[in-house]
XYZ file of C-alpha atoms in Angstrom:
660
model
C -27.085 -33.091 -6.877
C -27.322 -34.409 -3.330
C -25.363 -37.396 -2.067
C -26.299 -39.161 1.183
C -24.367 -42.034 2.733
C -26.753 -44.754 3.944
C -24.259 -47.262 5.307
C -20.705 -48.505 5.074
C -19.493 -52.050 5.676
C -15.839 -52.772 6.446
C -14.501 -56.298 6.194
C -10.990 -57.017 7.470
C -10.078 -53.407 6.735
C -7.149 -52.040 8.767
C -7.969 -52.711 12.429
C -11.389 -54.223 11.751
C -11.331 -58.023 11.968
C -14.405 -59.564 10.443
C -17.285 -57.461 9.236
C -18.561 -54.188 10.699
C -21.454 -52.084 9.366
C -22.201 -48.462 10.255
C -25.595 -47.010 9.367
C -25.925 -43.278 8.767
C -29.006 -41.068 9.048
C -29.824 -38.327 6.547
C -28.959 -35.458 8.915
C -26.303 -35.950 11.602
C -24.478 -39.127 12.524
C -22.042 -38.948 15.443
C -19.405 -41.669 15.797
C -17.970 -41.760 19.324
C -14.814 -43.551 20.342
C -11.615 -43.283 22.323
C -8.319 -42.844 20.532
C -7.309 -45.809 18.324
C -10.831 -47.245 18.202
C -11.196 -46.787 14.439
C -12.760 -43.374 13.799
C -10.100 -42.461 11.241
C -10.463 -45.956 9.764
C -14.038 -45.053 8.785
C -12.783 -41.986 6.858
C -10.017 -44.032 5.229
C -12.566 -46.647 4.162
C -14.856 -44.036 2.560
C -11.992 -42.442 0.630
C -10.489 -45.819 -0.328
C -13.690 -47.128 -1.860
C -14.159 -43.835 -3.723
C -10.667 -42.706 -4.726
C -8.105 -45.421 -3.809
C -6.612 -43.135 -1.129
C -6.705 -42.661 2.627
C -7.450 -39.502 4.616
C -3.818 -38.395 4.216
C -4.051 -38.625 0.424
C -1.770 -41.685 0.248
C -2.597 -44.361 -2.321
C -0.356 -46.903 -0.594
C -1.184 -47.499 3.069
C -1.682 -50.436 5.381
C -5.183 -51.833 5.014
C -4.154 -55.349 6.111
C -5.593 -56.556 9.418
C -3.008 -57.536 12.032
C -3.042 -59.878 15.041
C -2.176 -59.014 18.628
C 1.528 -59.360 17.805
C 1.209 -56.785 15.024
C 1.665 -59.417 12.322
C -0.435 -59.318 9.147
C -3.109 -62.020 9.177
C -2.669 -63.862 5.861
C -5.265 -64.917 3.287
C -7.941 -62.463 4.378
C -10.261 -60.744 1.944
C -10.313 -56.969 2.505
C -13.341 -55.038 1.330
C -15.385 -51.882 1.800
C -19.002 -51.508 0.697
C -20.558 -48.039 0.630
C -24.302 -47.675 0.120
C -25.280 -44.158 -0.890
C -28.191 -42.273 -2.392
C -27.652 -39.871 -5.295
C -30.636 -37.594 -5.856
C -32.884 -40.289 -4.371
C -31.382 -43.183 -6.354
C -29.559 -45.778 -4.254
C -26.224 -47.117 -5.459
C -23.758 -49.542 -3.913
C -20.000 -49.124 -4.376
C -17.701 -51.956 -3.376
C -13.975 -52.652 -3.526
C -12.507 -56.055 -2.704
C -8.794 -56.725 -2.363
C -7.508 -60.296 -2.261
C -4.093 -61.786 -1.698
C -2.511 -63.796 -4.506
C -0.726 -66.906 -3.198
C 1.305 -69.313 -5.323
C 3.684 -72.237 -4.764
C 7.091 -71.656 -6.355
C 8.695 -74.650 -8.037
C 10.582 -76.765 -5.600
C 8.749 -75.394 -2.524
C 6.021 -77.052 -0.523
C 4.460 -73.887 0.973
C 2.634 -71.098 -0.831
C 4.027 -67.572 -0.719
C 2.339 -64.176 -1.190
C 3.111 -62.959 -4.689
C 0.735 -59.976 -5.008
C -2.797 -58.667 -4.709
C -5.846 -58.237 -6.894
C -8.529 -55.604 -6.483
C -12.048 -55.989 -7.837
C -14.503 -53.139 -8.294
C -18.309 -53.395 -8.120
C -21.205 -51.002 -8.637
C -24.637 -52.322 -7.685
C -23.122 -55.806 -7.723
C -21.798 -55.471 -11.271
C -18.078 -55.873 -11.799
C -16.107 -53.005 -13.360
C -12.521 -52.545 -14.409
C -10.496 -50.042 -12.448
C -10.660 -47.534 -15.328
C -14.425 -47.945 -15.707
C -14.945 -47.683 -11.954
C -12.922 -44.473 -11.663
C -14.791 -42.975 -14.608
C -18.132 -43.733 -12.920
C -16.970 -42.149 -9.658
C -15.664 -39.060 -11.483
C -18.984 -38.801 -13.276
C -20.742 -38.723 -9.907
C -18.402 -36.201 -8.282
C -14.776 -35.299 -9.162
C -12.283 -35.999 -6.390
C -11.214 -32.347 -5.925
C -14.815 -31.155 -5.618
C -15.646 -34.026 -3.266
C -12.798 -33.038 -0.945
C -13.840 -29.371 -1.143
C -17.412 -30.030 0.019
C -16.806 -32.873 2.509
C -13.681 -31.824 4.453
C -13.883 -28.496 6.388
C -10.090 -28.352 6.577
C -9.455 -28.943 2.870
C -10.074 -25.527 1.271
C -8.111 -23.471 3.876
C -5.165 -25.877 3.436
C -4.824 -24.977 -0.259
C -2.258 -22.449 -1.452
C -3.512 -18.855 -1.573
C -3.347 -18.852 -5.393
C -5.486 -22.014 -5.607
C -8.011 -20.625 -3.114
C -8.213 -17.381 -5.066
C -8.746 -19.221 -8.363
C -11.643 -21.229 -6.930
C -13.263 -18.122 -5.411
C -12.949 -16.159 -8.670
C -14.581 -19.078 -10.476
C -17.441 -18.923 -7.977
C -18.116 -15.191 -8.511
C -17.417 -15.318 -12.237
C -14.642 -13.477 -14.074
C -14.281 -9.913 -12.796
C -12.588 -7.791 -15.461
C -10.836 -4.681 -14.156
C -11.954 -2.403 -17.009
C -15.568 -3.501 -16.744
C -15.548 -2.641 -13.042
C -13.907 0.808 -13.236
C -14.973 2.026 -16.701
C -17.774 4.208 -15.317
C -15.676 5.760 -12.543
C -14.709 9.389 -13.113
C -11.170 8.625 -11.924
C -10.719 6.286 -14.902
C -11.327 9.162 -17.327
C -8.398 11.031 -15.713
C -5.791 8.372 -16.496
C -7.344 6.278 -19.280
C -5.176 7.866 -21.996
C -2.005 6.998 -20.050
C -2.882 3.322 -19.465
C -1.853 1.144 -22.397
C -4.246 -1.714 -23.190
C -5.971 -1.206 -19.846
C -2.992 -2.748 -18.025
C -3.244 -0.809 -14.751
C -0.503 -2.855 -13.063
C 1.987 -2.047 -15.855
C 0.927 1.591 -15.706
C 1.594 1.737 -11.951
C 4.922 -0.030 -12.449
C 6.021 2.562 -15.049
C 4.680 5.446 -12.975
C 6.482 4.165 -9.898
C 9.722 3.994 -11.910
C 9.288 7.607 -13.075
C 8.435 8.793 -9.558
C 11.506 7.052 -8.185
C 13.807 8.720 -10.748
C 12.310 12.178 -10.166
C 12.609 11.781 -6.404
C 16.261 10.831 -6.811
C 16.840 13.949 -8.928
C 14.946 16.137 -6.453
C 16.995 14.647 -3.651
C 20.213 15.849 -5.326
C 19.061 19.363 -6.283
C 18.954 20.866 -2.737
C 22.575 19.851 -2.126
C 23.577 21.404 -5.460
C 21.693 24.599 -4.618
C 23.229 24.610 -1.146
C 26.710 24.202 -2.640
C 26.204 27.181 -4.955
C 24.601 29.209 -2.147
C 27.615 28.552 0.080
C 29.972 29.699 -2.660
C 27.707 32.692 -3.347
C 27.666 33.644 0.328
C 31.456 33.444 0.404
C 31.661 35.763 -2.610
C 29.083 38.148 -1.154
C 30.882 38.174 2.208
C 33.639 40.234 0.587
C 31.045 43.035 0.686
C 32.247 44.810 -2.445
C 30.068 47.685 -3.613
C 30.148 47.010 -7.332
C 28.587 50.307 -8.469
C 31.291 52.119 -6.489
C 33.983 49.878 -7.986
C 32.726 50.588 -11.495
C 32.636 54.307 -10.812
C 36.114 54.282 -9.214
C 37.534 52.421 -12.231
C 35.926 54.972 -14.539
C 37.342 57.796 -12.426
C 40.819 56.252 -12.473
C 40.585 55.862 -16.244
C 39.635 59.495 -16.403
C 42.476 60.361 -13.993
C 44.967 58.521 -16.146
C 44.063 60.912 -18.915
C 44.892 63.751 -16.514
C 48.305 62.196 -15.931
C 48.845 62.072 -19.675
C 47.908 65.739 -19.755
C 50.292 66.451 -16.887
C 53.117 64.703 -18.727
C 52.417 66.960 -21.617
C 52.313 69.924 -19.208
C 55.572 68.896 -17.558
C 57.280 68.788 -20.901
C 56.027 72.285 -21.674
C 55.827 74.304 -18.483
C 58.029 75.311 -15.575
C 58.395 73.403 -12.348
C 56.682 76.145 -10.335
C 53.581 76.147 -12.470
C 53.697 72.358 -12.545
C 53.659 72.233 -8.753
C 50.753 74.654 -8.679
C 48.766 72.567 -11.135
C 49.641 69.384 -9.193
C 48.360 70.964 -5.996
C 45.106 71.951 -7.697
C 44.640 68.475 -9.158
C 45.309 66.868 -5.769
C 42.724 69.149 -4.214
C 40.230 68.272 -6.928
C 40.940 64.586 -6.346
C 40.474 65.009 -2.576
C 37.108 66.730 -3.119
C 36.040 64.000 -5.548
C 37.013 61.235 -3.099
C 34.964 62.880 -0.325
C 32.033 63.444 -2.694
C 32.122 59.820 -3.945
C 32.329 58.545 -0.381
C 29.152 60.434 0.557
C 27.361 59.212 -2.590
C 28.469 55.618 -1.930
C 27.228 55.812 1.649
C 23.806 57.122 0.560
C 23.509 54.469 -2.169
C 24.477 51.738 0.282
C 21.847 52.888 2.778
C 19.251 52.883 -0.019
C 20.212 49.346 -1.081
C 20.101 48.056 2.491
C 16.628 49.547 2.955
C 15.487 47.912 -0.310
C 17.038 44.578 0.718
C 15.284 44.706 4.101
C 11.962 45.440 2.384
C 12.438 42.531 -0.033
C 13.302 40.261 2.901
C 10.059 41.177 4.685
C 8.008 40.541 1.517
C 9.793 37.222 0.862
C 9.247 36.108 4.466
C 5.501 36.761 4.206
C 5.303 34.973 0.830
C 7.090 31.927 2.285
C 4.673 31.888 5.225
C 1.715 32.004 2.800
C 3.158 29.156 0.712
C 3.723 27.095 3.867
C 0.083 27.554 4.892
C -1.128 26.642 1.394
C 0.892 23.430 1.514
C -0.635 22.790 4.927
C -4.122 23.275 3.434
C -3.226 20.836 0.624
C -2.149 18.254 3.231
C -5.355 18.826 5.206
C -7.416 18.385 2.027
C -5.619 15.090 1.339
C -6.310 13.958 4.913
C -9.961 14.926 4.520
C -10.186 13.058 1.206
C -8.642 9.927 2.738
C -11.005 10.261 5.699
C -13.984 10.524 3.343
C -12.777 7.390 1.549
C -12.626 5.635 4.925
C -16.191 6.816 5.566
C -17.339 5.316 2.263
C -15.709 1.993 3.134
C -17.308 2.098 6.581
C -20.709 2.874 5.041
C -20.395 -0.266 2.920
C -19.382 -2.208 6.030
C -22.426 -0.794 7.857
C -24.716 -1.811 5.003
C -23.251 -5.313 4.986
C -23.546 -5.455 8.788
C -27.203 -4.376 8.732
C -27.977 -7.052 6.138
C -26.282 -9.778 8.189
C -27.865 -8.483 11.412
C -31.342 -8.609 9.851
C -30.670 -12.094 8.517
C -29.779 -13.305 12.010
C -32.811 -11.514 13.510
C -35.068 -13.155 10.924
C -33.757 -16.644 11.676
C -36.432 -18.835 13.231
C -36.333 -22.430 14.345
C -37.894 -24.743 11.762
C -38.845 -28.286 12.650
C -38.213 -30.903 9.969
C -40.938 -33.519 10.157
C -38.540 -36.121 8.755
C -36.763 -36.048 12.123
C -39.799 -37.849 13.568
C -39.048 -40.969 11.483
C -36.301 -43.486 12.270
C -33.858 -43.517 9.316
C -33.240 -47.267 9.803
C -36.665 -48.814 10.294
C -38.640 -45.903 8.864
C -41.100 -46.077 11.787
C -42.315 -43.020 13.665
C -40.249 -42.395 16.794
C -41.892 -42.378 20.220
C -43.351 -38.967 21.094
C -40.995 -38.697 24.058
C -37.980 -39.110 21.772
C -39.447 -36.626 19.291
C -40.007 -34.026 22.024
C -36.506 -34.597 23.390
C -34.938 -34.269 19.912
C -37.018 -31.177 19.146
C -36.001 -29.571 22.452
C -32.328 -30.364 21.853
C -32.333 -29.082 18.256
C -34.202 -25.921 19.260
C -31.707 -25.389 22.068
C -28.845 -25.789 19.608
C -30.545 -23.307 17.279
C -31.077 -20.761 20.064
C -27.476 -21.134 21.216
C -26.209 -20.709 17.649
C -28.342 -17.605 17.122
C -27.208 -16.111 20.445
C -23.570 -16.697 19.494
C -24.090 -14.951 16.146
C -25.809 -12.028 17.913
C -22.926 -11.718 20.405
C -20.433 -11.615 17.551
C -22.550 -8.997 15.781
C -22.616 -6.890 18.975
C -18.808 -6.963 19.083
C -18.662 -5.962 15.424
C -21.189 -3.150 16.034
C -18.993 -1.673 18.771
C -16.000 -1.826 16.434
C -17.968 -0.032 13.693
C -19.132 2.632 16.172
C -15.556 3.183 17.309
C -14.390 3.583 13.697
C -17.244 6.034 13.040
C -16.212 8.153 16.045
C -12.603 8.177 14.862
C -13.672 9.252 11.360
C -15.917 11.995 12.778
C -13.107 13.290 15.009
C -10.769 13.341 12.008
C -13.414 15.205 9.953
C -13.756 17.855 12.684
C -9.977 18.179 12.999
C -9.564 18.657 9.261
C -12.336 21.271 9.166
C -10.872 23.192 12.126
C -7.295 23.020 10.874
C -8.342 24.078 7.366
C -10.344 27.047 8.671
C -7.434 28.181 10.853
C -4.969 27.786 7.965
C -7.226 29.716 5.563
C -7.630 32.503 8.131
C -3.846 32.673 8.500
C -3.478 32.857 4.701
C -6.021 35.692 4.504
C -4.209 37.589 7.257
C -0.810 37.051 5.646
C -2.104 38.155 2.227
C -3.238 41.441 3.782
C 0.183 41.815 5.383
C 1.808 41.085 2.013
C -0.335 43.668 0.229
C 0.529 46.200 2.918
C 4.252 45.398 2.707
C 4.317 45.641 -1.094
C 2.451 48.957 -0.930
C 4.951 50.453 1.498
C 8.155 51.084 -0.459
C 11.284 52.107 1.476
C 12.030 55.851 1.356
C 15.200 56.470 -0.660
C 17.544 59.411 -0.170
C 18.604 61.453 -3.240
C 22.313 62.286 -2.991
C 21.934 65.152 -5.488
C 20.117 67.111 -2.780
C 22.754 66.494 -0.116
C 24.226 69.858 1.049
C 27.786 68.577 1.334
C 27.664 66.969 -2.138
C 26.443 70.287 -3.559
C 29.175 72.173 -1.666
C 31.887 69.782 -2.908
C 30.631 70.122 -6.481
C 31.058 73.899 -6.201
C 34.561 73.519 -4.713
C 35.569 71.142 -7.523
C 34.231 73.653 -10.053
C 36.330 76.423 -8.461
C 39.515 74.356 -8.548
C 38.892 73.319 -12.142
C 38.543 77.022 -13.050
C 41.916 77.741 -11.395
C 43.510 74.877 -13.282
C 42.115 76.147 -16.539
C 43.563 79.614 -15.859
C 47.030 78.183 -15.124
C 46.954 76.123 -18.297
C 46.315 79.270 -20.283
C 49.421 80.927 -18.759
C 51.652 77.912 -19.309
C 55.136 78.193 -20.852
C 57.349 75.580 -22.485
C 59.681 74.901 -19.509
C 60.317 71.116 -19.105
C 61.335 69.248 -15.994
C 62.706 65.700 -16.245
C 62.131 65.110 -12.532
C 58.510 66.179 -12.799
C 57.953 63.838 -15.716
C 59.341 60.855 -13.783
C 57.178 61.677 -10.758
C 54.061 61.880 -12.941
C 54.889 58.564 -14.594
C 55.321 56.929 -11.177
C 51.965 58.257 -9.986
C 50.341 57.119 -13.227
C 51.760 53.614 -12.733
C 50.346 53.515 -9.179
C 46.905 54.506 -10.465
C 47.090 51.840 -13.185
C 47.926 49.190 -10.571
C 45.020 50.375 -8.415
C 42.701 50.193 -11.423
C 43.813 46.617 -12.146
C 43.171 45.632 -8.507
C 39.684 47.118 -8.681
C 39.055 45.266 -11.936
C 40.002 41.994 -10.207
C 37.504 42.795 -7.460
C 34.863 43.601 -10.057
C 35.320 40.105 -11.527
C 33.559 38.780 -8.402
C 30.400 40.485 -9.650
C 30.391 38.224 -12.713
C 31.044 35.186 -10.529
C 28.117 36.176 -8.292
C 25.888 36.661 -11.326
C 26.839 33.209 -12.646
C 26.123 31.632 -9.250
C 22.780 33.413 -8.960
C 21.866 32.334 -12.482
C 22.747 28.687 -11.723
C 20.781 28.768 -8.467
C 17.793 30.192 -10.353
C 18.123 27.441 -12.990
C 18.262 24.721 -10.330
C 15.302 26.271 -8.503
C 13.293 26.356 -11.739
C 14.268 22.754 -12.457
C 13.267 21.794 -8.905
C 9.867 23.454 -9.324
C 9.307 21.785 -12.697
C 10.265 18.363 -11.315
C 8.071 18.935 -8.255
C 5.119 19.738 -10.506
C 5.877 16.685 -12.639
C 6.166 14.563 -9.486
C 2.864 15.896 -8.164
C 1.198 15.002 -11.473
C 2.629 11.476 -11.485
C 1.760 10.933 -7.824
C -1.779 12.110 -8.528
C -2.011 9.651 -11.425
C -0.633 6.879 -9.225
C -3.021 7.809 -6.421
C -5.906 7.776 -8.902
C -4.829 4.360 -10.185
C -4.581 3.111 -6.612
C -8.126 4.331 -5.894
C -9.379 2.458 -8.955
C -7.551 -0.686 -7.881
C -8.971 -0.214 -4.381
C -12.447 0.071 -5.898
C -11.800 -3.075 -7.946
C -10.574 -4.851 -4.808
C -13.651 -3.807 -2.860
C -15.889 -4.944 -5.717
C -14.157 -8.327 -5.964
C -14.026 -8.847 -2.194
C -17.658 -7.768 -1.885
C -18.746 -10.299 -4.502
C -16.659 -13.033 -2.872
C -17.736 -12.278 0.693
C -21.436 -12.199 -0.210
C -21.084 -15.945 -0.757
C -20.384 -16.581 2.931
C -22.107 -16.090 6.276
C -19.288 -15.846 8.816
C -15.978 -15.951 6.954
C -14.473 -13.138 4.923
C -11.629 -13.189 2.395
C -8.964 -10.544 1.885
C -8.085 -10.824 -1.801
C -5.223 -8.300 -1.690
C -2.413 -7.524 0.718
C -1.527 -3.880 1.346
C 2.191 -3.058 1.554
C 3.731 -0.212 3.555
C 4.909 1.457 0.349
C 1.321 1.641 -0.870
C 1.569 -1.284 -3.233
C -0.865 -4.178 -3.482
C -0.157 -7.881 -3.768
C -2.733 -10.463 -4.754
C -3.394 -12.968 -1.996
C -6.276 -14.904 -0.477
C -6.517 -14.747 3.303
C -9.479 -16.289 5.082
C -10.638 -14.505 8.245
C -13.503 -14.876 10.679
C -14.675 -11.837 12.653
C -11.429 -10.130 11.691
C -9.149 -12.953 12.907
C -6.901 -14.750 10.369
C -7.757 -18.428 9.851
C -4.441 -19.685 11.215
C -5.108 -17.879 14.517
C -8.589 -19.364 15.017
C -9.340 -22.065 17.567
C -10.017 -25.580 16.267
C -13.776 -25.150 16.735
C -13.708 -21.838 14.862
C -11.702 -23.445 12.046
C -14.348 -26.170 11.734
C -17.181 -23.645 11.453
C -15.158 -21.529 9.020
C -14.610 -24.608 6.854
C -18.303 -25.517 7.015
C -19.280 -21.976 5.967
C -16.969 -22.336 2.947
C -18.438 -25.773 2.160
C -22.000 -24.394 2.333
C -21.081 -21.682 -0.193
C -19.360 -24.137 -2.539
C -22.295 -26.530 -2.336
C -24.703 -23.743 -3.275
C -22.476 -22.622 -6.147
C -21.967 -26.107 -7.615
C -25.439 -27.310 -6.586
C -23.687 -30.371 -5.231
C -24.147 -31.636 -1.677
C -22.225 -34.499 -0.109
C -21.705 -35.703 3.472
C -19.473 -33.384 5.504
C -17.020 -35.398 7.588
C -16.155 -33.433 10.747
C -13.128 -34.790 12.596
C -12.429 -33.762 16.223
C -16.073 -32.720 16.529
C -15.783 -32.906 20.321
C -14.023 -29.510 20.222
C -17.117 -27.663 19.012
C -20.545 -27.380 20.626
C -22.221 -25.112 18.079
C -21.733 -26.427 14.548
C -23.170 -24.337 11.735
C -26.306 -25.786 10.138
C -25.804 -27.369 6.716
C -27.968 -28.646 3.901
C -25.516 -31.535 3.638
C -25.460 -34.685 5.700
C -22.991 -34.500 8.615
C -20.770 -37.301 9.897
C -19.139 -36.237 13.144
C -16.141 -38.077 14.599
C -16.055 -37.478 18.355
C -13.231 -38.450 20.723
C -14.860 -40.027 23.789
C -12.636 -41.714 26.358
C -15.530 -43.737 27.840
C -16.351 -45.333 24.475
C -13.776 -48.095 24.149
C -15.501 -49.255 20.963
C -17.111 -47.193 18.239
C -20.564 -45.965 19.209
C -22.839 -44.615 16.477
C -25.587 -42.118 17.336
C -27.981 -40.900 14.647
C -29.800 -37.632 15.341
């Protein structure tokens, strides 16, 4: 459907006293005038006769004509007649408002008691309800505003804009868009009823909880490690402690034997046996000291070897994590390349479209829209030259904007290529470091520390022989023993036995630290295992979330691509990216990358016209585009719709109408 305004006649409407007719041509009509000469009145008249409202959307506004003292002139008939063509069929719409005057009882003069409004279509009278129904049947008010006012659509709320755009591209179901993507197969079983937003919400909740747990584990491990280090700082040699306790236990048996000896033998033989036992004990202490020293040196060598191996393993793990990060960077960079490739393809299409544009002369421009006579050749040539100049200027502007966009694309491509090279270099270096470290690890594991065998130590062997000799002497004395008892000897033995028992108990207390260390080490191992399990679980959830985000990104690109194919110069961002990686539905209009609200007035007009052109094509409905403040723009986009331009011109003290 195509609607063309032929003429409009205002009678006593707002500032118009008497009758004023404006004739429109089928293409472009420019109405020039200084401020307050009635340009906005023309818009108000069109909207009033169609929808009972003014350009501000108000249904109650001052249409009464006033005198030079700003007083309403009484008893005037106010009317607007709009002659328009709908798909070639002419129709006349007219609204007439009259004052109702009556003389109250007891008064001589009439007073204004109200108004009546009559509605006419092609001269036939209609009720208000019938008239509105006829207008709605021609073109609903919302659609009329959308395709006649360049500022209307961008002024809508983002949700309303988005709804209209989705209606234009048709319903885009998420599952239908992503069902064939291999990423969908990875998470399909986790997504209930295909609700990807709910899935991401639940996944985000799980990730948050795991991160909170992982945040606490290092402090718990550190706490146990501190306590473990404090226990280990006591530097007890637990094998020695265990052996010393066993030796003391064995020695206590000797004291029991000595008590028995003291009760049987003489003091002289007792002293001899005591001397032998002391000598044996001295030899054993020296022997155990040498053994403990050798064992300690062996353990320290083993600990050093384990430290070297652990250090290399940590270095390898660090490099592998680095490789994982590099792979993620490379994957993100490749995704950026795919997006840029789509942008390039879109750019090449738009560039070719602009290159293919050629000036086309409409022969109907050679005929006067009023008298329908052929214009003088001079006027035709002048109009043709002016329109071709406008076309060339418009094409040059589009080409300049495309050149700017091409430089931006080239810059992005260079950045992506530099990132690709960096990732490749860093990955190669990291993999080489891993290979080198793995060789070092294999070498370290294959080189075991050399341990010393205390059984081959000359002094240990010598002491063993000395102990054997003393034990033989003791055995000989025991065979010669008599039954002499010494109370003093018994008391001395008991005292020495008590001292050894106390020493044993002290050593047992020290040995308890071993169990405490073992408990701490076990708890640290448990926490480390839990940390690893949670980290693996977190990695899995983050991978699922990342996969879901990629699918949503693909859905976004698909939706935005479908939407943006409708337009020539404007683009719409249908989603807003948050710093935390989330997405929020929105609808932001941009032109050449600049948000609508930051555009100049002329750019806003062209953006609005581009939107109108798309909506007209979608609805197959074309109506006159009313361009206010048209003086601010020299290169208005071409339209299939009739254009009515309102131009502020200080030299035009009265409205001047120019039909092109």
